[in-house]
Amino acid sequence: MEPEVRVEGLLARVGSFTLSVGRLSLRGPGLAVVEGDNGSGKTVLVKSILGLVKPSRGRVYLCGLDVTGKPGVAGRCASYMPQNAPLMAAHYPLTPLELLEYSMRLRGHSFNRDEALRLLAELGLPGEDLARPMAELAPGERQKVFAARALLAPSKVVFLDEPFSAMDREGREALARMLLREARRRLVVLVAHSPEGLAGEVNARVRVEGGRVTAAW
Amino acid sequence: MRAQLLLLALGAGGLAFTAVYSPVWALAFTGLALLYGSSGVYVASRRLYYLVAVAPHSSLMAIGLTPLAALAAPGVPGEVLTGLLGFLPIALALTLISRGAPEALVASWLTALTASLGVLSVALTASMGLEAPLAEALAGDPLLITAREALAIAGIGLLAMLLVARFYWVYAYSGADPEDYALAGYKLSKLAEAGGVLMVVASTAGMVWYTGFVVQHILLLIPPLIAVKAARSVREAMTTVYSASIASSGAGLAVSILLDLPPSGMIGVVAALIYIILALAYKGRLEGSEESYIH
């Protein structure tokens, strides 16, 4: 059976940084963790898999689809929580619920408002914050909204890039519980320095060092 | 919502007052307000401010080149030639940016190029014994709009508003999170994409004879800035841009009639005043947002 994530001979460049991956495959359901030091290339790896960084060589397959450099195709299989949640600063007001609704509508899914509210409440985002523009939320609150967006999508693979970095303790614990729950039914790929109490639950680990995937087990 | 209603009431009052003097003016300015409101939503929500930098300069360049183009294409109306010439730099900007060129670089380069070409074309036109109506292009003369032109402008404004009402949420999401927008795989139809660009061209090169070069900058920028200040959501921002555009146009025109001053200048003054009043009214909101980063 085709693994959810398959990478073959990937070479991707971002500025002067080069990422090189020989072979990598991840199969779900389960929890996979991408580890590595700062600047080792973890985010570039995830973005290359999602087609957001176009590789100069190699192929990437998600759910059996060739998604190399094609984010619009990758999005059919995967959802994504970025490391630096876009600030959505003062340029235009956008509420958390609008963000979730529009993300679902763009993908052709109906928006389940109750489910969205339940996810946000579980992450510890109070109802009164949902009427405020994203730019007014604290960084940790914004991370909760982006985590909810990634989990709300009915994708087969969920990528979360450093999801715990700005969250408060309650938020981190709640997200960890939710990721474990999700990992029972789909592949959850977590980029994290310390996977927040999930170490014993990890099914696969990918080690990235100096722009190379050095180990995957 | 209260601010939007007040702005709408202000604009509607101004337009009603104008209609007593001239229904044609009132119709034309309603159309202009809808067109600039639509362009404002499109530009601000998609973060296409570089278009605002380039577009008015490209329309000025188009004005300068129109008499020369008329020699090569006799019989084609000047407004059509101006529109086509003004469209070229915008199309070039969109093409370069879609191929990965940095927006700020493209905007700076094209602004410099179009502004310089505008000056050179006026000089060249004058040396050939032709006349480029630069003064009219700067100030505009909306009161010379005929009934037929007013109907056309109202129709264009209405079409632009329909386009924005259909796609405003797509524009907002693509501007807020371009990466997730790419992952969603959503494609605006070619017609919708072309409609957005044509809307901006119509707001600039298309309307430069009526609104003038200066007021274009104001009406493309100030209503979105007012919306960013006063609105709390994407939907509210859209209605605020339209309200502010109608208020600036309607009230500006009415005051210009009362004081017998050029409407294009008065529209700019009214827009700037509305912005200042709302900035003061919502000062506390900004402080609240800073507070939210502390906890």
Coordinates of C-alpha atoms in Angstrom, one line a residue:
Chain A
M1 CA 0.0 0.0 0.0
E2 CA 1.3 3.5 -0.9
P3 CA 2.6 5.5 2.0
E4 CA 0.9 8.8 2.7
V5 CA 4.2 10.7 2.3
R6 CA 7.0 9.5 -0.2
V7 CA 10.0 11.6 -1.1
E8 CA 12.6 10.5 -3.7
G9 CA 15.9 12.2 -4.4
L10 CA 14.8 15.7 -3.4
L11 CA 16.9 18.7 -3.8
A12 CA 15.5 22.1 -2.8
R13 CA 17.1 25.5 -2.5
V14 CA 16.0 28.5 -0.5
G15 CA 18.4 31.3 -1.0
S16 CA 21.8 29.9 -0.1
F17 CA 20.3 27.0 1.9
T18 CA 20.1 23.6 0.2
L19 CA 18.0 20.7 1.4
S20 CA 18.8 17.2 0.3
V21 CA 16.7 14.1 0.9
G22 CA 17.5 10.6 -0.5
R23 CA 14.4 8.6 0.3
L24 CA 11.8 9.2 2.9
S25 CA 8.4 7.6 3.4
L26 CA 5.9 8.0 6.2
R27 CA 2.8 5.8 6.6
G28 CA -0.3 6.6 8.6
P29 CA -2.2 6.5 10.8
G30 CA 0.3 7.6 13.5
L31 CA 2.5 10.3 14.8
A32 CA 5.7 11.2 13.0
V33 CA 8.1 13.8 14.4
V34 CA 10.6 15.8 12.4
E35 CA 13.6 16.8 14.6
G36 CA 16.6 18.9 14.2
D37 CA 18.5 22.0 15.4
N38 CA 17.5 25.5 14.4
G39 CA 18.3 26.2 10.8
S40 CA 18.7 22.5 10.0
G41 CA 16.0 22.5 7.3
K42 CA 12.9 21.1 9.0
T43 CA 10.6 23.8 7.7
V44 CA 12.1 23.7 4.2
L45 CA 11.5 19.9 4.3
V46 CA 7.8 20.3 5.2
K47 CA 7.3 23.1 2.7
S48 CA 9.1 21.1 -0.1
I49 CA 6.8 18.2 0.6
L50 CA 3.8 20.5 0.4
G51 CA 5.0 22.1 -2.8
L52 CA 5.3 25.5 -1.2
V53 CA 9.1 25.3 -2.0
K54 CA 9.6 24.0 -5.5
P55 CA 12.4 21.5 -5.6
S56 CA 15.0 21.6 -8.3
R57 CA 15.3 17.8 -8.4
G58 CA 13.4 14.8 -7.1
R59 CA 9.7 13.8 -6.7
V60 CA 7.3 14.1 -3.8
Y61 CA 4.1 12.0 -3.5
L62 CA 1.3 12.6 -1.1
C63 CA -1.5 10.0 -0.8
G64 CA -0.2 8.5 -4.1
L65 CA -0.4 11.8 -5.9
D66 CA 2.6 13.4 -7.5
V67 CA 2.6 16.8 -5.7
T68 CA 6.2 17.9 -6.6
G69 CA 6.1 21.8 -6.6
K70 CA 2.2 21.7 -6.8
P71 CA 0.7 23.0 -3.5
G72 CA -2.8 23.0 -5.0
V73 CA -2.5 19.2 -5.5
A74 CA -0.8 18.6 -2.1
G75 CA -3.6 20.4 -0.4
R76 CA -6.0 17.6 -1.5
C77 CA -4.2 15.3 0.8
A78 CA -2.6 17.4 3.5
S79 CA -3.4 20.3 5.8
Y80 CA -0.7 22.5 7.3
M81 CA -0.1 24.7 10.3
P82 CA 2.8 27.1 9.5
Q83 CA 5.6 27.8 12.0
N84 CA 5.2 31.5 11.9
A85 CA 1.4 32.0 11.8
P86 CA 1.0 34.8 9.3
L87 CA 0.6 38.0 11.3
M88 CA -2.4 39.2 9.3
A89 CA -1.4 42.5 10.7
A90 CA -3.1 45.8 10.2
H91 CA -3.5 45.3 6.5
Y92 CA -7.1 43.9 6.8
P93 CA -9.3 42.6 9.6
L94 CA -10.1 38.9 9.7
T95 CA -11.6 37.1 12.6
P96 CA -10.6 33.5 13.6
L97 CA -14.0 32.1 12.6
E98 CA -13.7 33.8 9.2
L99 CA -10.3 32.3 8.7
L100 CA -11.6 28.8 9.4
E101 CA -14.7 29.3 7.3
Y102 CA -12.9 30.6 4.3
S103 CA -10.2 28.0 4.5
M104 CA -12.9 25.3 4.4
R105 CA -15.0 26.9 1.6
L106 CA -11.9 27.4 -0.6
R107 CA -11.3 23.6 -0.4
G108 CA -14.9 22.9 -1.3
H109 CA -15.9 21.7 2.2
S110 CA -18.9 22.9 4.1
F111 CA -18.0 24.9 7.3
N112 CA -19.2 23.3 10.5
R113 CA -19.3 26.2 12.9
D114 CA -20.1 24.1 15.9
E115 CA -17.1 21.8 15.2
A116 CA -14.8 24.8 14.8
L117 CA -16.1 26.3 18.1
R118 CA -15.5 23.0 19.8
L119 CA -11.9 22.7 18.6
L120 CA -11.1 26.3 19.5
A121 CA -12.7 25.9 23.0
E122 CA -10.7 22.6 23.5
L123 CA -7.5 24.6 22.7
G124 CA -8.5 27.2 25.3
L125 CA -9.6 30.0 23.0
P126 CA -12.5 31.8 24.7
G127 CA -15.6 32.7 22.7
E128 CA -15.0 36.5 23.1
D129 CA -11.7 36.2 21.2
L130 CA -13.4 34.8 18.2
A131 CA -15.0 38.2 17.3
R132 CA -11.6 40.0 17.4
P133 CA -9.4 40.5 14.3
M134 CA -6.5 38.0 14.1
A135 CA -4.0 40.9 14.3
E136 CA -5.3 41.6 17.8
L137 CA -4.7 38.1 19.2
A138 CA -1.5 37.2 21.0
P139 CA 0.9 35.0 19.1
G140 CA -0.1 31.9 21.2
E141 CA -3.8 32.6 20.5
R142 CA -3.1 32.8 16.8
Q143 CA -1.2 29.5 16.9
K144 CA -4.3 27.9 18.4
V145 CA -6.4 29.2 15.5
F146 CA -4.0 27.8 13.0
A147 CA -3.8 24.5 14.8
A148 CA -7.6 24.3 14.7
R149 CA -7.6 25.1 11.0
A150 CA -5.2 22.3 10.2
L151 CA -7.2 19.8 12.3
L152 CA -10.6 20.9 11.0
A153 CA -9.7 20.0 7.4
P154 CA -10.6 16.4 6.6
S155 CA -7.1 15.7 5.3
K156 CA -5.3 12.4 5.4
V157 CA -2.1 14.0 6.6
V158 CA -1.7 17.0 9.0
F159 CA 1.6 18.9 9.1
L160 CA 2.2 21.1 12.2
D161 CA 5.4 23.1 12.2
E162 CA 6.5 24.0 15.8
P163 CA 2.9 24.3 17.0
F164 CA 3.7 24.6 20.7
S165 CA 6.3 27.4 20.5
A166 CA 4.1 30.3 21.6
M167 CA 1.2 28.5 23.4
D168 CA 0.5 28.6 27.1
R169 CA 0.8 25.4 29.1
E170 CA -2.9 24.6 28.9
G171 CA -2.9 25.1 25.2
R172 CA 0.2 22.8 24.7
E173 CA -1.4 20.1 26.8
A174 CA -4.7 20.3 25.0
L175 CA -3.1 20.3 21.6
A176 CA -0.9 17.3 22.5
R177 CA -4.1 15.4 23.6
M178 CA -5.8 16.3 20.3
L179 CA -2.8 15.2 18.2
L180 CA -2.7 11.8 19.9
R181 CA -6.4 11.5 19.2
E182 CA -6.0 12.5 15.5
A183 CA -3.0 10.2 15.1
R184 CA -5.3 7.2 15.6
R185 CA -7.1 7.9 12.4
R186 CA -4.6 9.8 10.2
L187 CA -0.9 10.7 9.8
V188 CA 0.2 13.6 12.0
V189 CA 3.6 15.0 11.1
L190 CA 4.9 17.2 13.9
V191 CA 8.0 19.5 13.6
A192 CA 9.1 20.0 17.1
H193 CA 12.3 20.4 19.2
S194 CA 10.5 18.8 22.2
P195 CA 7.3 17.0 21.3
E196 CA 5.5 18.1 24.5
G197 CA 5.0 14.9 26.4
L198 CA 4.4 12.9 23.2
A199 CA 7.9 11.3 23.1
G200 CA 6.5 7.9 24.1
E201 CA 3.8 8.0 21.5
V202 CA 5.8 8.7 18.4
N203 CA 5.6 6.1 15.6
A204 CA 8.2 7.6 13.3
R205 CA 11.1 10.0 13.7
V206 CA 12.9 12.0 11.0
R207 CA 16.2 13.6 11.8
V208 CA 17.3 16.7 9.8
E209 CA 20.9 18.0 10.1
G210 CA 22.6 20.7 8.1
G211 CA 20.1 20.4 5.2
R212 CA 20.2 16.6 5.0
V213 CA 17.7 14.0 6.3
T214 CA 20.2 11.8 8.2
A215 CA 17.9 9.3 9.7
A216 CA 14.3 8.2 9.6
W217 CA 12.9 5.4 11.7
Chain B
M1 CA -21.6 49.1 12.3
R2 CA -22.6 52.5 13.7
A3 CA -19.7 54.2 11.9
Q4 CA -20.7 52.5 8.6
L5 CA -24.3 53.7 9.0
L6 CA -23.2 57.2 9.7
L7 CA -20.9 57.2 6.7
L8 CA -23.7 55.9 4.5
A9 CA -26.1 58.6 5.8
L10 CA -23.5 61.3 5.1
G11 CA -22.9 60.1 1.6
A12 CA -26.6 59.5 0.8
G13 CA -27.4 63.0 2.1
G14 CA -24.7 64.5 -0.1
L15 CA -25.9 62.7 -3.1
A16 CA -29.6 63.6 -2.5
F17 CA -28.6 67.2 -2.2
T18 CA -26.6 67.0 -5.4
A19 CA -29.5 65.3 -7.2
V20 CA -31.6 68.5 -6.6
Y21 CA -29.0 70.4 -8.7
S22 CA -28.2 67.7 -11.2
P23 CA -29.4 64.1 -11.2
V24 CA -26.7 63.3 -13.7
W25 CA -24.0 64.4 -11.3
A26 CA -25.6 62.4 -8.5
L27 CA -25.8 59.3 -10.7
A28 CA -22.2 59.6 -11.9
F29 CA -20.8 60.1 -8.4
T30 CA -22.8 57.1 -7.1
G31 CA -21.2 55.0 -9.8
L32 CA -17.8 56.4 -9.1
A33 CA -18.2 55.7 -5.4
L34 CA -19.2 52.1 -6.1
L35 CA -16.3 51.7 -8.5
Y36 CA -13.7 53.1 -6.1
G37 CA -15.2 51.2 -3.2
S38 CA -14.9 48.0 -5.2
S39 CA -11.3 48.7 -6.2
G40 CA -10.5 49.7 -2.7
V41 CA -11.8 46.3 -1.3
Y42 CA -9.9 44.5 -4.1
V43 CA -6.6 46.3 -3.6
A44 CA -6.6 46.3 0.2
S45 CA -7.8 42.8 0.9
R46 CA -5.4 41.2 -1.7
R47 CA -2.6 43.5 -0.5
L48 CA -2.1 44.9 -4.0
Y49 CA -1.1 48.4 -2.8
Y50 CA 1.7 48.4 -5.4
L51 CA -1.1 48.7 -8.0
V52 CA -2.2 51.9 -6.3
A53 CA 1.4 53.2 -6.6
V54 CA 1.6 52.3 -10.3
A55 CA -1.9 52.8 -11.6
P56 CA -2.4 56.6 -11.2
H57 CA 1.1 57.2 -12.7
S58 CA 0.3 54.9 -15.6
S59 CA -2.9 56.8 -16.2
L60 CA -0.9 60.1 -16.3
M61 CA 1.5 58.5 -18.8
A62 CA -1.5 57.3 -20.8
I63 CA -2.9 60.8 -21.0
G64 CA 0.5 62.1 -22.3
L65 CA 0.7 59.4 -24.9
T66 CA -2.9 59.5 -26.0
P67 CA -2.5 62.3 -28.6
L68 CA 0.4 60.4 -30.2
A69 CA -1.5 57.2 -30.2
A70 CA -4.5 59.0 -31.8
L71 CA -2.2 59.8 -34.8
A72 CA -1.5 56.1 -35.2
A73 CA -5.1 55.1 -34.6
P74 CA -7.4 57.8 -36.0
G75 CA -11.0 57.4 -35.2
V76 CA -10.5 55.5 -31.9
P77 CA -12.0 57.5 -29.0
G78 CA -9.4 59.2 -26.8
E79 CA -10.9 57.5 -23.6
V80 CA -10.4 54.1 -25.2
L81 CA -6.8 54.8 -26.1
T82 CA -6.1 56.2 -22.6
G83 CA -7.6 53.1 -21.0
L84 CA -5.5 50.7 -23.2
L85 CA -2.3 52.7 -22.6
G86 CA -2.9 52.8 -18.9
F87 CA -3.6 49.1 -18.8
L88 CA -0.2 48.1 -20.2
P89 CA 2.0 49.0 -17.1
I90 CA -0.5 47.4 -14.8
A91 CA -0.5 44.2 -16.9
L92 CA 3.3 44.3 -16.9
A93 CA 3.4 44.7 -13.1
L94 CA 1.0 41.8 -12.5
T95 CA 3.0 39.6 -15.0
L96 CA 6.3 40.4 -13.3
I97 CA 4.9 39.7 -9.8
S98 CA 3.2 36.5 -10.8
R99 CA 6.6 35.3 -12.0
G100 CA 8.2 36.0 -8.7
A101 CA 9.6 39.6 -8.9
P102 CA 9.4 41.4 -5.5
E103 CA 6.3 43.6 -5.4
A104 CA 8.1 46.6 -3.9
L105 CA 10.8 46.5 -6.6
V106 CA 8.2 46.2 -9.4
A107 CA 6.1 49.1 -7.9
S108 CA 9.2 51.4 -7.6
W109 CA 10.5 50.6 -11.0
L110 CA 7.2 51.0 -12.8
T111 CA 6.3 54.1 -10.9
A112 CA 9.6 55.7 -11.8
L113 CA 9.2 54.6 -15.4
T114 CA 5.6 55.6 -15.9
A115 CA 6.0 59.0 -14.2
S116 CA 9.1 59.8 -16.3
L117 CA 7.4 58.6 -19.5
G118 CA 4.4 60.8 -18.6
V119 CA 6.6 63.9 -18.5
L120 CA 8.5 62.9 -21.6
S121 CA 5.4 62.1 -23.6
V122 CA 3.9 65.5 -22.7
A123 CA 7.1 67.3 -23.9
L124 CA 7.2 65.2 -27.1
T125 CA 3.5 65.8 -27.7
A126 CA 4.0 69.6 -27.3
S127 CA 7.1 69.6 -29.6
M128 CA 4.9 68.0 -32.3
G129 CA 2.3 70.7 -32.0
L130 CA -0.2 68.5 -30.3
E131 CA -1.8 69.0 -26.9
A132 CA -1.9 66.6 -23.9
P133 CA -4.6 67.9 -21.5
L134 CA -2.4 67.4 -18.4
A135 CA -4.2 70.0 -16.3
E136 CA -7.5 68.3 -16.8
A137 CA -5.9 65.0 -16.0
L138 CA -4.5 66.3 -12.7
A139 CA -7.7 67.9 -11.4
G140 CA -10.4 66.1 -13.5
D141 CA -13.7 67.6 -14.3
P142 CA -16.5 65.3 -13.1
L143 CA -19.1 68.0 -13.7
L144 CA -18.7 67.7 -17.4
I145 CA -20.0 64.1 -17.4
T146 CA -22.9 63.7 -19.8
A147 CA -26.1 61.7 -18.9
R148 CA -24.9 58.8 -21.1
E149 CA -21.5 58.8 -19.5
A150 CA -23.1 58.9 -16.1
L151 CA -25.2 55.8 -16.9
A152 CA -22.1 54.0 -18.2
I153 CA -20.2 54.9 -15.0
A154 CA -23.1 53.7 -12.8
G155 CA -23.2 50.5 -14.7
I156 CA -19.5 49.9 -14.4
G157 CA -19.7 50.7 -10.7
L158 CA -22.6 48.2 -10.2
L159 CA -20.7 45.5 -12.1
A160 CA -17.6 46.0 -10.0
M161 CA -19.7 45.8 -6.8
L162 CA -21.2 42.5 -7.9
L163 CA -17.8 41.1 -8.6
V164 CA -16.5 42.1 -5.2
A165 CA -19.6 40.9 -3.4
R166 CA -19.1 37.5 -5.0
F167 CA -15.4 37.1 -4.3
Y168 CA -14.5 39.5 -1.4
W169 CA -13.8 36.5 0.9
V170 CA -11.4 34.9 -1.6
Y171 CA -9.5 38.2 -2.0
A172 CA -9.2 38.5 1.8
Y173 CA -8.0 35.0 2.3
S174 CA -5.5 35.1 -0.5
G175 CA -4.1 38.3 0.9
A176 CA -4.0 37.1 4.5
D177 CA -2.4 33.7 4.0
P178 CA -1.0 33.2 0.5
E179 CA 0.5 29.8 1.4
D180 CA -2.8 28.2 2.6
Y181 CA -4.5 29.8 -0.4
A182 CA -2.1 28.0 -2.6
L183 CA -2.6 24.7 -0.8
A184 CA -6.4 25.1 -1.1
G185 CA -6.0 24.8 -4.9
Y186 CA -8.7 27.3 -5.5
K187 CA -8.6 29.0 -8.8
L188 CA -10.5 32.2 -9.5
S189 CA -12.0 32.0 -13.0
K190 CA -10.2 33.9 -15.7
L191 CA -13.2 36.1 -16.0
A192 CA -13.0 37.0 -12.3
E193 CA -9.3 37.7 -12.5
A194 CA -9.7 39.8 -15.6
G195 CA -12.6 41.6 -13.9
G196 CA -10.5 42.6 -11.0
V197 CA -7.7 44.0 -13.2
L198 CA -10.2 45.8 -15.4
M199 CA -11.8 47.3 -12.3
V200 CA -8.5 48.9 -11.2
V201 CA -7.8 50.1 -14.8
A202 CA -11.3 51.6 -15.0
S203 CA -10.7 53.3 -11.7
T204 CA -7.5 54.9 -13.0
A205 CA -6.9 55.3 -16.7
G206 CA -10.6 54.8 -17.4
M207 CA -11.8 57.6 -15.1
V208 CA -8.8 60.0 -15.1
W209 CA -10.7 62.5 -17.3
Y210 CA -13.5 62.7 -14.8
T211 CA -11.9 62.2 -11.4
G212 CA -8.4 63.5 -12.0
F213 CA -5.1 62.0 -11.1
V214 CA -5.0 63.3 -7.5
V215 CA -8.4 62.2 -6.4
Q216 CA -7.7 58.7 -7.7
H217 CA -4.9 58.3 -5.2
I218 CA -7.2 59.4 -2.4
L219 CA -10.2 57.3 -3.3
L220 CA -8.1 54.2 -3.8
L221 CA -6.3 54.6 -0.5
I222 CA -8.4 56.4 2.1
P223 CA -11.5 54.2 2.2
P224 CA -9.5 51.0 2.7
L225 CA -7.5 52.8 5.5
I226 CA -10.7 53.9 7.1
A227 CA -12.0 50.2 6.9
V228 CA -8.8 48.9 8.5
K229 CA -9.3 51.4 11.3
A230 CA -13.0 50.9 11.9
A231 CA -13.9 47.4 10.9
R232 CA -13.6 44.2 13.0
S233 CA -14.1 41.5 10.3
V234 CA -13.7 40.9 6.5
R235 CA -17.4 41.5 5.9
E236 CA -17.5 44.6 8.0
A237 CA -14.3 45.9 6.2
M238 CA -16.0 45.5 2.8
T239 CA -19.1 47.5 3.9
T240 CA -16.9 50.1 5.5
V241 CA -14.9 50.7 2.3
Y242 CA -18.1 51.2 0.3
S243 CA -19.6 53.4 3.0
A244 CA -16.4 55.6 3.2
S245 CA -16.3 55.8 -0.6
I246 CA -19.9 56.9 -0.8
A247 CA -19.5 59.4 2.1
S248 CA -16.3 61.0 0.6
S249 CA -17.9 61.2 -2.9
G250 CA -21.4 62.3 -1.8
A251 CA -20.4 64.8 0.9
G252 CA -17.4 66.1 -1.1
L253 CA -19.6 66.8 -4.1
A254 CA -22.3 68.5 -2.0
V255 CA -19.8 70.7 -0.2
S256 CA -18.1 71.6 -3.5
I257 CA -21.5 72.7 -4.9
L258 CA -22.2 74.8 -1.8
L259 CA -18.8 76.5 -1.8
D260 CA -18.3 76.5 -5.6
L261 CA -15.0 74.7 -5.4
P262 CA -13.6 71.9 -7.5
P263 CA -15.3 68.6 -6.5
S264 CA -12.2 66.5 -6.9
G265 CA -10.3 68.5 -4.4
M266 CA -13.2 68.6 -2.0
I267 CA -13.7 64.8 -2.1
G268 CA -10.1 64.4 -1.0
V269 CA -10.5 66.9 1.9
V270 CA -13.7 65.1 3.1
A271 CA -12.1 61.7 2.8
A272 CA -9.1 62.9 4.8
L273 CA -11.4 64.4 7.5
I274 CA -13.4 61.2 7.8
Y275 CA -10.1 59.3 8.3
I276 CA -8.9 61.7 11.0
I277 CA -12.2 61.6 12.9
L278 CA -12.4 57.8 12.8
A279 CA -8.7 57.5 13.8
L280 CA -9.4 59.6 16.9
A281 CA -12.7 57.8 17.6
Y282 CA -10.9 54.4 17.5
K283 CA -7.7 55.4 19.2
G284 CA -8.7 53.3 22.2
R285 CA -9.1 50.2 20.1
L286 CA -5.5 50.3 19.0
E287 CA -4.4 50.5 22.7
G288 CA -6.6 47.5 23.4
S289 CA -4.8 45.5 20.7
E290 CA -1.4 46.3 22.1
E291 CA -2.6 45.2 25.5
S292 CA -3.6 41.9 24.1
Y293 CA 0.0 41.1 23.3
I294 CA 0.9 41.5 27.0
H295 CA -1.2 38.8 28.6

